Coordinates of C-alpha atoms in Angstrom, one line a residue:
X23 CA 0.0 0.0 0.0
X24 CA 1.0 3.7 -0.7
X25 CA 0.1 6.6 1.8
X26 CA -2.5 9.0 0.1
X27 CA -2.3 12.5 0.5
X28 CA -4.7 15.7 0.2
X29 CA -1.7 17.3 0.0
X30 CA 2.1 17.7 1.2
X31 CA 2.3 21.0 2.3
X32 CA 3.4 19.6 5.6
X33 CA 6.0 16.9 4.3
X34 CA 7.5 19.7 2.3
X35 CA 8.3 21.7 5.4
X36 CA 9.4 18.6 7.0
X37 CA 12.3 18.2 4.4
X38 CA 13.2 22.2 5.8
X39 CA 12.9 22.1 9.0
X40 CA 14.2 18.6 9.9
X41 CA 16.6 17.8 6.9
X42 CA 17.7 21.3 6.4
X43 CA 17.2 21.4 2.3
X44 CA 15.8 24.8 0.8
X45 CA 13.1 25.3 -1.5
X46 CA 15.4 25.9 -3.7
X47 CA 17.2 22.5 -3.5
X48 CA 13.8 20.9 -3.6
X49 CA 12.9 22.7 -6.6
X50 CA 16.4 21.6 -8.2
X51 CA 15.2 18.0 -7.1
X52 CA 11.7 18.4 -8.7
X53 CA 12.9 20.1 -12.2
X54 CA 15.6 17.1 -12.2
X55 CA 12.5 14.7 -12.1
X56 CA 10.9 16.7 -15.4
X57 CA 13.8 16.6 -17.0
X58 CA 14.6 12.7 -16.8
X59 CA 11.0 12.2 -17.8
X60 CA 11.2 14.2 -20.8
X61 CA 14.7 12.8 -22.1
X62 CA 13.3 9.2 -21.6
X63 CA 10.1 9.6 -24.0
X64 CA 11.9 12.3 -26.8
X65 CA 14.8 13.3 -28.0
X66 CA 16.4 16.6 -28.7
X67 CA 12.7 18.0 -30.0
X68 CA 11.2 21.8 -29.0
X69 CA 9.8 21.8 -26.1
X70 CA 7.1 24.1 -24.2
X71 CA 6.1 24.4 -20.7
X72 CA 3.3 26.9 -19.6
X73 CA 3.9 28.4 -17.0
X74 CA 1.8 30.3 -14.2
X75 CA 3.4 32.5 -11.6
X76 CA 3.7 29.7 -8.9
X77 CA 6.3 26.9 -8.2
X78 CA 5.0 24.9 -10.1
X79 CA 5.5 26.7 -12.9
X80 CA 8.9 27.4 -11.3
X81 CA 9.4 23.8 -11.3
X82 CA 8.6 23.4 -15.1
X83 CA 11.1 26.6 -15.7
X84 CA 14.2 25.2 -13.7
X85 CA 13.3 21.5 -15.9
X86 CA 13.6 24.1 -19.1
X87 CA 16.9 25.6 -18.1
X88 CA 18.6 21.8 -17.6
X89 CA 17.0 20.4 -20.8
X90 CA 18.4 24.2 -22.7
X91 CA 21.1 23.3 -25.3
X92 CA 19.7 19.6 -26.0
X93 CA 16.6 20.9 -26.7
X94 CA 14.7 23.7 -28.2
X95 CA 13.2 25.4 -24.9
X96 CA 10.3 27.7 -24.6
X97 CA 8.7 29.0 -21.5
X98 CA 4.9 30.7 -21.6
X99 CA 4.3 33.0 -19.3
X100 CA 0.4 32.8 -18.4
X101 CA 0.4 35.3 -15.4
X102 CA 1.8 39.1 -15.7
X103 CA 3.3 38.6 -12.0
X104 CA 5.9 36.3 -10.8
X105 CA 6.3 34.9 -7.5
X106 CA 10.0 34.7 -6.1
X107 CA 11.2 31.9 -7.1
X108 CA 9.4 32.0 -10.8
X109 CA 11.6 35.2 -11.1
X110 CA 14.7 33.5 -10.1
X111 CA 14.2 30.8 -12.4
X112 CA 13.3 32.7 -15.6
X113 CA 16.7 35.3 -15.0
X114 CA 18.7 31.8 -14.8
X115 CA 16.8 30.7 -17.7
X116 CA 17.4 33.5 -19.7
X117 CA 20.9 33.1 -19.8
X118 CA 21.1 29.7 -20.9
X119 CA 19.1 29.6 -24.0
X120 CA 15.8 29.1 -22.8
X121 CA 12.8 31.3 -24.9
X122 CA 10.6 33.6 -23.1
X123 CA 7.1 34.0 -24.6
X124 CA 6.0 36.9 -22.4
X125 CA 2.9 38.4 -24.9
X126 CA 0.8 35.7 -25.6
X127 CA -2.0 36.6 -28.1
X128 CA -3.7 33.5 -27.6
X129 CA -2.9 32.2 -30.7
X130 CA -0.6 28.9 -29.7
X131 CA -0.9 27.9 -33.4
X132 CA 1.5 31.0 -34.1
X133 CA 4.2 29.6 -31.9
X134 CA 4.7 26.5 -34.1
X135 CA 4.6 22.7 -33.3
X136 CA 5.7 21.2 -30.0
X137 CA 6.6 17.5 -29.6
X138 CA 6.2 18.3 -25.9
X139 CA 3.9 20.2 -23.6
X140 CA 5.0 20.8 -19.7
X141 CA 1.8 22.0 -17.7
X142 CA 3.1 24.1 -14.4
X143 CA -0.1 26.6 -14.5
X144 CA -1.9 25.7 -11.9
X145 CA -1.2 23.3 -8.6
X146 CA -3.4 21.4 -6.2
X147 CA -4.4 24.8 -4.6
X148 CA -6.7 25.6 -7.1
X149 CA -9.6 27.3 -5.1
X150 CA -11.2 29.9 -7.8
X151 CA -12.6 30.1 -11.1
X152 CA -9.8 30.0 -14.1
X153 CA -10.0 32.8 -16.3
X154 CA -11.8 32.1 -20.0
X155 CA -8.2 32.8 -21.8
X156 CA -6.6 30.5 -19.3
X157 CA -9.9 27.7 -20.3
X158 CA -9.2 28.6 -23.8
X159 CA -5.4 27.8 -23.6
X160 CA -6.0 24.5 -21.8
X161 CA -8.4 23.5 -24.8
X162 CA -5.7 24.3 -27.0
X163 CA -3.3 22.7 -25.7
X164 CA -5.0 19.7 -25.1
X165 CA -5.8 19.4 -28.6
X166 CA -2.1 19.2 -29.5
X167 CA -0.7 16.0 -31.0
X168 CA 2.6 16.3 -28.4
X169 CA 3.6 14.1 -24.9
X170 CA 2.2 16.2 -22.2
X171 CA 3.6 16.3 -18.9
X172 CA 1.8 18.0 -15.7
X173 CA 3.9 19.1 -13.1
X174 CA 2.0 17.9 -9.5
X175 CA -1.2 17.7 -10.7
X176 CA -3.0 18.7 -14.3
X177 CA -4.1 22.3 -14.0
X178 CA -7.7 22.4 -13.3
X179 CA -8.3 20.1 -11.0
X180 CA -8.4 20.8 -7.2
X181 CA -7.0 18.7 -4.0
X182 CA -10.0 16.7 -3.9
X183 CA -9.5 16.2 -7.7
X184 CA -12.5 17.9 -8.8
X185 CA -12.7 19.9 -11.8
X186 CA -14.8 22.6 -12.1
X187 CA -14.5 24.0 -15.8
X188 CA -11.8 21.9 -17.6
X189 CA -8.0 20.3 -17.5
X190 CA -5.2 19.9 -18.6
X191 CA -5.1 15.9 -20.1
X192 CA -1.8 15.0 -19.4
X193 CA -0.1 11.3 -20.5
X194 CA 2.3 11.7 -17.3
X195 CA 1.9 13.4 -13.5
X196 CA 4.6 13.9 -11.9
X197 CA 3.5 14.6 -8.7
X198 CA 6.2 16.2 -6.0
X199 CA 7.2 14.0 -3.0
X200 CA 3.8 11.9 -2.5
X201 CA 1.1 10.6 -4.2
X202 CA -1.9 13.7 -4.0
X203 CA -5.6 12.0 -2.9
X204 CA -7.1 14.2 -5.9
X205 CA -4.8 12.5 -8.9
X206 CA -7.3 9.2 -7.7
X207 CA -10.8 10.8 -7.8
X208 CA -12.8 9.1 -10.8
X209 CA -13.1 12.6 -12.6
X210 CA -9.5 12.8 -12.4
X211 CA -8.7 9.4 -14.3
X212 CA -8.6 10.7 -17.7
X213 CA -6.5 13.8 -17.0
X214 CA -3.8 12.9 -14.9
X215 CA -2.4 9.6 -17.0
X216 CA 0.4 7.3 -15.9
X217 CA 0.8 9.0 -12.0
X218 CA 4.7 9.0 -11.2
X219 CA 6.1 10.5 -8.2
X220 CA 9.0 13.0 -8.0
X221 CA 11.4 11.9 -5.5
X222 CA 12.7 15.5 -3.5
X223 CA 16.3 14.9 -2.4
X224 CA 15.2 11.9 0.7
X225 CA 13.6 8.5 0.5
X226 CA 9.8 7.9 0.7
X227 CA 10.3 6.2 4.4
X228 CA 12.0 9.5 5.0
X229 CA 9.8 11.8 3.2
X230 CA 6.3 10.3 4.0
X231 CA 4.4 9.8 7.6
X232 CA 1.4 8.1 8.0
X233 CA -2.3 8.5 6.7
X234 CA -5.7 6.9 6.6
X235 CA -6.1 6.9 3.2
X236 CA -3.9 4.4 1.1
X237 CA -3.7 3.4 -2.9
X238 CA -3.5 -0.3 -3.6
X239 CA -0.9 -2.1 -4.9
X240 CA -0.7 -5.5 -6.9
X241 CA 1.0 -7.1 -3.9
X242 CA -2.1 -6.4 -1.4
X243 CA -3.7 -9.1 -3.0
X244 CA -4.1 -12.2 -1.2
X245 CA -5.0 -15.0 -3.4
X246 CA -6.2 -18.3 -1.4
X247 CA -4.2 -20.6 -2.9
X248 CA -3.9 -23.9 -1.3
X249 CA -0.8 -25.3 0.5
X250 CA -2.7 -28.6 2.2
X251 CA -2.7 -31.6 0.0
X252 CA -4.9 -33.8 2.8
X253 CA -8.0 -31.8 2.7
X254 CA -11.9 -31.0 0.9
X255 CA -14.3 -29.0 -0.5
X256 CA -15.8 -28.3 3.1
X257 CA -12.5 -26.8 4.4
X258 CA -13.0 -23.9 1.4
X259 CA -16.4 -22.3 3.0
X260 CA -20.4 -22.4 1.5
X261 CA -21.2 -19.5 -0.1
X262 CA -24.8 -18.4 -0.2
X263 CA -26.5 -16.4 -3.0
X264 CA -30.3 -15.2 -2.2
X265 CA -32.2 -15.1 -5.3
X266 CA -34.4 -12.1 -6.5
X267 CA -36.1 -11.8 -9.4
X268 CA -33.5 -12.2 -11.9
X269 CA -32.4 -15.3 -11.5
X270 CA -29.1 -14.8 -13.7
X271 CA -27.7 -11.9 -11.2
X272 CA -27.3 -14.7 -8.6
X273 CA -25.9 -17.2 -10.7
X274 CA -23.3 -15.1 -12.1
X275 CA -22.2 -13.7 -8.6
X276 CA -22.5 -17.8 -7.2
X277 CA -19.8 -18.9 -9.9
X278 CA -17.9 -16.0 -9.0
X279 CA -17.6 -17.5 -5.5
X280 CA -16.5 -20.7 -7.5
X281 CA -14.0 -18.9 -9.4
X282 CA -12.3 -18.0 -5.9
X283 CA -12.4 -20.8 -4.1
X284 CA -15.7 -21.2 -2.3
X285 CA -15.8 -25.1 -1.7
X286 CA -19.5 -25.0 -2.3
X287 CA -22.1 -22.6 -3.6
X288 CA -26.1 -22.6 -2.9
X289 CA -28.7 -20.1 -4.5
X290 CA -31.5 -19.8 -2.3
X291 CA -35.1 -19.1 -3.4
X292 CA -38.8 -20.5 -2.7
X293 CA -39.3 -22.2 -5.7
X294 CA -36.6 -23.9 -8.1
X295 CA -34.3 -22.4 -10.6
X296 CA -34.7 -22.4 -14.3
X297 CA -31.2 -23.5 -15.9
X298 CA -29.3 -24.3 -13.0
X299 CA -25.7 -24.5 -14.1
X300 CA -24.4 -27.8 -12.2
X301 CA -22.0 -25.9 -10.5
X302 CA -24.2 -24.6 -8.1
X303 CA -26.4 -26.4 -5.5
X304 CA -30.6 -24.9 -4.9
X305 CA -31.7 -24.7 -1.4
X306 CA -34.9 -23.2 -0.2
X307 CA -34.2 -22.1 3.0
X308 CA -30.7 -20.4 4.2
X309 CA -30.2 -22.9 7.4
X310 CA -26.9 -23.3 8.1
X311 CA -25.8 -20.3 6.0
X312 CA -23.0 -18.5 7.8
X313 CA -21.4 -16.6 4.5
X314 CA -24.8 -14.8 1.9
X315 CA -24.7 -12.5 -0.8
X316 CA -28.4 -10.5 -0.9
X317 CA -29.7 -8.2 -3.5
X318 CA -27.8 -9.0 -7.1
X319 CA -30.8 -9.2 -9.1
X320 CA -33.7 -8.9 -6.7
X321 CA -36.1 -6.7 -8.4
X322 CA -39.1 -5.9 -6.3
X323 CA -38.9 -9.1 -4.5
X324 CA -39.0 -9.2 -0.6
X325 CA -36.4 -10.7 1.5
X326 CA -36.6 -11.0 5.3
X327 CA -33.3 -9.2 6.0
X328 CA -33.9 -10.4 10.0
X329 CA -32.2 -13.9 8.7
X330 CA -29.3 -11.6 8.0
X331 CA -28.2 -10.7 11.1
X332 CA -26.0 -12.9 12.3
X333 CA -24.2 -13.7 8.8
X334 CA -21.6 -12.8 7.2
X335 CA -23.0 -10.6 4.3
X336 CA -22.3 -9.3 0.8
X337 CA -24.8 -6.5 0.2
X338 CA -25.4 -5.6 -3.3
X339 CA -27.6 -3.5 -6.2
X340 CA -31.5 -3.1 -5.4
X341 CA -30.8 -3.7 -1.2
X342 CA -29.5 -0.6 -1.0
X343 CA -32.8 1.2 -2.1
X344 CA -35.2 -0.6 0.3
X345 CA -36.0 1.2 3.3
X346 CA -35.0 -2.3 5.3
X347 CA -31.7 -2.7 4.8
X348 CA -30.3 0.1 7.0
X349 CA -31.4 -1.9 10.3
X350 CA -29.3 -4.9 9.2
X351 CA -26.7 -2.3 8.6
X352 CA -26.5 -1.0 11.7
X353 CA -27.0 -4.1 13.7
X354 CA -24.6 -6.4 11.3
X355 CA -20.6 -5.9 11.2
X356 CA -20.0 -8.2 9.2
X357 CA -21.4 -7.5 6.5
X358 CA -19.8 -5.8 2.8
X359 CA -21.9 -3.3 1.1
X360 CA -21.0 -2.8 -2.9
X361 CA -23.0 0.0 -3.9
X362 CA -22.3 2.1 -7.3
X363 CA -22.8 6.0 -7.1
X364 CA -26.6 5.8 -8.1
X365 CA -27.1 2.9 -4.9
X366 CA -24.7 5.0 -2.9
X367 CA -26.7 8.3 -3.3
X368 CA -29.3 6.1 -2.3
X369 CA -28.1 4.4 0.6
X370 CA -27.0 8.4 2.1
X371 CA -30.8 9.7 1.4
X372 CA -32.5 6.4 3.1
X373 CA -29.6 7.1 6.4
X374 CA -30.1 10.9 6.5
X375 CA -26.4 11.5 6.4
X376 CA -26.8 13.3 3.4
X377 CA -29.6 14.3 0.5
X378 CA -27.1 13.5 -2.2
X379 CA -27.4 13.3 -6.2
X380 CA -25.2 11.0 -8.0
X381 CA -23.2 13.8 -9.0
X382 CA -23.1 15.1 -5.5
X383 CA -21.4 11.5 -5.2
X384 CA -18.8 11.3 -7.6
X385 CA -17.7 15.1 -6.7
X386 CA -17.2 14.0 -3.3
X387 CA -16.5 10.5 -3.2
X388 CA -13.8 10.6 -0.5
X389 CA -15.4 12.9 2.1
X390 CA -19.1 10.5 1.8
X391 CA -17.0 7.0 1.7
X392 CA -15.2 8.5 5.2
X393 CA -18.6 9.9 6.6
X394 CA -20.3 6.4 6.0
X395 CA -17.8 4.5 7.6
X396 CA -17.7 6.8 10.6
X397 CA -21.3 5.8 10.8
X398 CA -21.2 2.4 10.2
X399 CA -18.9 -0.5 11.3
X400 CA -18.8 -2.6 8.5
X401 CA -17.2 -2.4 5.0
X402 CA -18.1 0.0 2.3
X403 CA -16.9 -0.8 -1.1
X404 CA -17.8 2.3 -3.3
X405 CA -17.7 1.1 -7.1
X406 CA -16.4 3.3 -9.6
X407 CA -13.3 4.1 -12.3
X408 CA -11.2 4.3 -8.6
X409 CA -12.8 2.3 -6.2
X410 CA -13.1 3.2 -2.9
X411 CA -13.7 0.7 0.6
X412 CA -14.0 2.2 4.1
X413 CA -13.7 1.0 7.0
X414 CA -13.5 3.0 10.3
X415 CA -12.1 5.9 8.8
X416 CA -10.0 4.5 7.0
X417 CA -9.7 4.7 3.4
X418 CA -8.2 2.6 0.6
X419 CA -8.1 3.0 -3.0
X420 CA -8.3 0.5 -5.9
X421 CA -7.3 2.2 -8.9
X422 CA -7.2 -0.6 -11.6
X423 CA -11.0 0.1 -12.7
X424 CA -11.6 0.2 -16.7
X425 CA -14.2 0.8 -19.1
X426 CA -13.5 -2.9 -19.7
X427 CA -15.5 -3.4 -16.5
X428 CA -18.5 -1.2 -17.4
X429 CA -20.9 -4.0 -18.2
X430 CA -24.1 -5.3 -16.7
X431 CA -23.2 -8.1 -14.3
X432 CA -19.8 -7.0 -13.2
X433 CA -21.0 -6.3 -9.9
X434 CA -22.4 -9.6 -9.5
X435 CA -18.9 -11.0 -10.7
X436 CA -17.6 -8.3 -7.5
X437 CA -20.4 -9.3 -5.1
X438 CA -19.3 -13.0 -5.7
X439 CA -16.0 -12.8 -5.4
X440 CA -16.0 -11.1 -2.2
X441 CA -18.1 -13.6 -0.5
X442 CA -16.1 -16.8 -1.9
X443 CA -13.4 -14.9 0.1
X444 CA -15.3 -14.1 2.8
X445 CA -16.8 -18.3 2.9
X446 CA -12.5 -19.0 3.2
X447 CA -12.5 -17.4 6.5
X448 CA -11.3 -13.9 5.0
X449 CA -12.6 -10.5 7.6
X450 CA -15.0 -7.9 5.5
X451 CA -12.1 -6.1 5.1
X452 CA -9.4 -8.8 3.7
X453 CA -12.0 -9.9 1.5
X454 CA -13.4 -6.0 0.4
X455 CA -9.7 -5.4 -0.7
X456 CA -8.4 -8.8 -2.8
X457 CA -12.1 -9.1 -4.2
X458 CA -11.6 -5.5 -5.4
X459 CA -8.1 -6.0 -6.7
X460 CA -8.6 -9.6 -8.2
X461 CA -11.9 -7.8 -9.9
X462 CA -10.0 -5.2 -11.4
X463 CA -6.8 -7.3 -12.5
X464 CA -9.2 -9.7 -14.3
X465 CA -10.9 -6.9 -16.3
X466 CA -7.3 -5.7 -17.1
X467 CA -6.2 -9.0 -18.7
X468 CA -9.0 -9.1 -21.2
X469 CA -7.0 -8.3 -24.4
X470 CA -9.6 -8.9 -27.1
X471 CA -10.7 -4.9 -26.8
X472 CA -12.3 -2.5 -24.5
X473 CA -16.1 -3.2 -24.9
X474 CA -16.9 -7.5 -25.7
X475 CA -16.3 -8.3 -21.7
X476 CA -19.2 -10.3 -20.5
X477 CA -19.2 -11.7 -16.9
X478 CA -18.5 -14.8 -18.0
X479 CA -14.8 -13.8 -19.4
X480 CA -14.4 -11.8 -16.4
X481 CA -14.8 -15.1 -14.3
X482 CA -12.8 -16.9 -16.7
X483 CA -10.2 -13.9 -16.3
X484 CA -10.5 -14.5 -12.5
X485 CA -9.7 -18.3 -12.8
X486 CA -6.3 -17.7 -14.4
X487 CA -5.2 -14.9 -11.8

């Protein structure tokens, strides 16, 4: 796991006051990281970095002046003042070669063709409107056919990675120090491309201190595989799968469990099950149930969510907009809820924490996933391009979503695959975080294209993890 950040304003005073190195030698730092990036992807081509009158743009200055000589350098100048360290780094650039383009017109078309575009406009501390010729500018340049490179954080988008009016869309981030909370929001994910971050002149364990946000990583998941040659299907859990209405929800989500591991998988329903793959076992009642996924697929059918309290539960689609579910949340720990934005706006009207629109959602996605699970004890697993599970406080971010994965019954796929883990003996939250990643690594491994997944490749996908 990474540590998350809604910014590092107090890291970078850290390096000052305990390590004793200047702005200026972490500016040195931070242009040397620009500069490797852009010698890695081109060679010797013209190169333009637009520049506003803060560090940032300092930054993308100072990664001029080193690149000056090997390559054709210009620097725009988007703001008529300069802060202090902008002004020392344009007098150095000056003298080495680097060209000032201090009168802008507007027209970037008059400047010529740039293989490469370095965005220092704007930071993270974004807090007011942009102006309609700084807008216009960012259209432009985003319509260029060069590598762009934001420094920190595209311009446009804010801490919490909104973005108000529009951004810059870069290919890279390099973001200064630690990786910024905002670079993960799901409106973020196609501006800031690949995310890199700038190492400052001391080691991450130096640089970084602890937070209660975290980004996943490929080794957090925990695959059961299995050690124990002398053992049986019983040893591997029973999932459960309640069915509603559409019958083909709760399939897909029981041979998910499969996939996984579960050593045995039941769909439960009051009268039998047309095209039963033989996989999967019918009950009618959920007696000795200890793991159950509810909702996938229910429709308007009723479920007696009392038989739910003392399971282990995957809660999924229509559950979260019946009135009846928030008492099995609050008297159930351990329980996983999988909501998308629409069942998540949902879920925050029917609990009073919030009168929420799905936009409302996705704008704020980390504040709500943190004020749910402050609320509630169990596990939230917010769905989206970055997914998002709470617990406690605590938040962690999965950040392998793709528009592979935007297909009906991939949250059934999800919803299974969290409770085969949770039928191995895996806690809500174990299971909330390898489910998630094993999801998203699947849907990544489908090469065919972007838009022919079904569930059934996703499962497939899963099986060959």
């Amino acid at each position: 796991m990474r540590n998350l950040y809604l910014n590092t304003n107090e890291l970078d005073k850290r390096c000052s006051d305990e390590f004793g190195l200047s702005e200026a030698i972490l500016m040195e730092n931070a242009a040397s990281a620009i500069e490797l990036e852009v010698r890695k992807l081109t060679k010797g081509v013209r190169v333009l970095a637009v520049c506003g009158s803060g560090n940032n743009g300092a930054d993308a200055i100072c990664a001029l002046r080193k690149l000056a000589g090997d390559y054709e350098c210009y620097a725009l100048l988007v703001s008529k003042t300069q802060g202090v360290m902008s002004k020392y780094q344009l007098s150095v650039a000056k003298k080495v070669g680097v060209n000032l383009i201090e009168d802008f017109d507007g027209d970037l078309d008059k400047l010529g063709e740039f293989e490469c575009i370095i965005d220092g406009i704007f930071g993270s501390g974004l807090k007011r409107q942009m102006s309609d010729e700084i807008c216009a500018l960012i259209d432009m340049l985003n319509a260029k056919n060069a590598l762009k490179i934001a420094v920190d954080i595209p311009s446009g988008i804010n801490q919490f990675g909104q973005i108000n009016q529009n951004a810059f869309k870069a290919d890279t981030t390099l973001t200064m120090g630690g990786l910024k909370l905002g670079l993960f929001l799901d409106e973020a994910k196609d501006f800031v491309g690949k995310i890199k971050v700038a190492n400052l002149g001391v080691s991450r364990d130096k640089f970084e201190r602890g937070s209660d946000v975290k980004l996943l990583e490929k080794s957090d998941l925990k695959l059961p595989f299995r050690n124990k040659a002398n053992t049986n299907k019983g040893e591997f859990g029973h999932t459960f799968v309640m069915v509603g209405d559409m019958s083909g929800a709760a399939q897909i989500a029981g041979l998910s469990a499969s996939a996984i591991g579960s050593g045995l998988v039941s769909l439960v329903s009051d009268k039998e099950i047309a095209n039963l793959s033989p996989i999967l076992m019918y009950k009618s009642s959920l007696n000795s149930a200890k793991v159950v996924i509810a909702g996938c697929g229910l429709g308007d059918k009723k479920l007696n969510l009392d038989e739910l309290t003392d399971k282990i539960c995957v809660i999924d689609a229509d559950l979260c907009y019946k009135k009846e579910v928030i008492k099995l949340l609050a008297n159930n720990e351990n329980l996983v809820i999988t909501p998308h934005p629409k069942e998540f706006a949902s879920l925050l009207n029917l609990t009073n924490i919030e009168n929420v629109s799905v936009s409302d959602v996705q704008k704020n996605r980390f504040e709500l996933a943190k004020i749910w699970s402050q609320k509630f004890k169990n596990v939230l697993v917010l769905k989206g391009a970055n997914t998002i599970i709470a617990q406690n406080g605590k938040l962690y971010v999965m950040s392998e979503g793709s528009p592979t994965l935007a297909k009906g019954g991939s949250g059934d796929v999800l919803a299974g695959v969290i409770a085969g883990l949770l039928a191995q003996g895996y806690s809500p939250l174990e299971a909330a975080i390898s489910g998630t990643l094993a999801h998203g690594f699947a849907g990544a491994k489908f090469s065919k294209n972007s838009y022919a997944l079904t569930p059934f490749d996703l499962i497939e996908e899963i099986k060959c993890l």
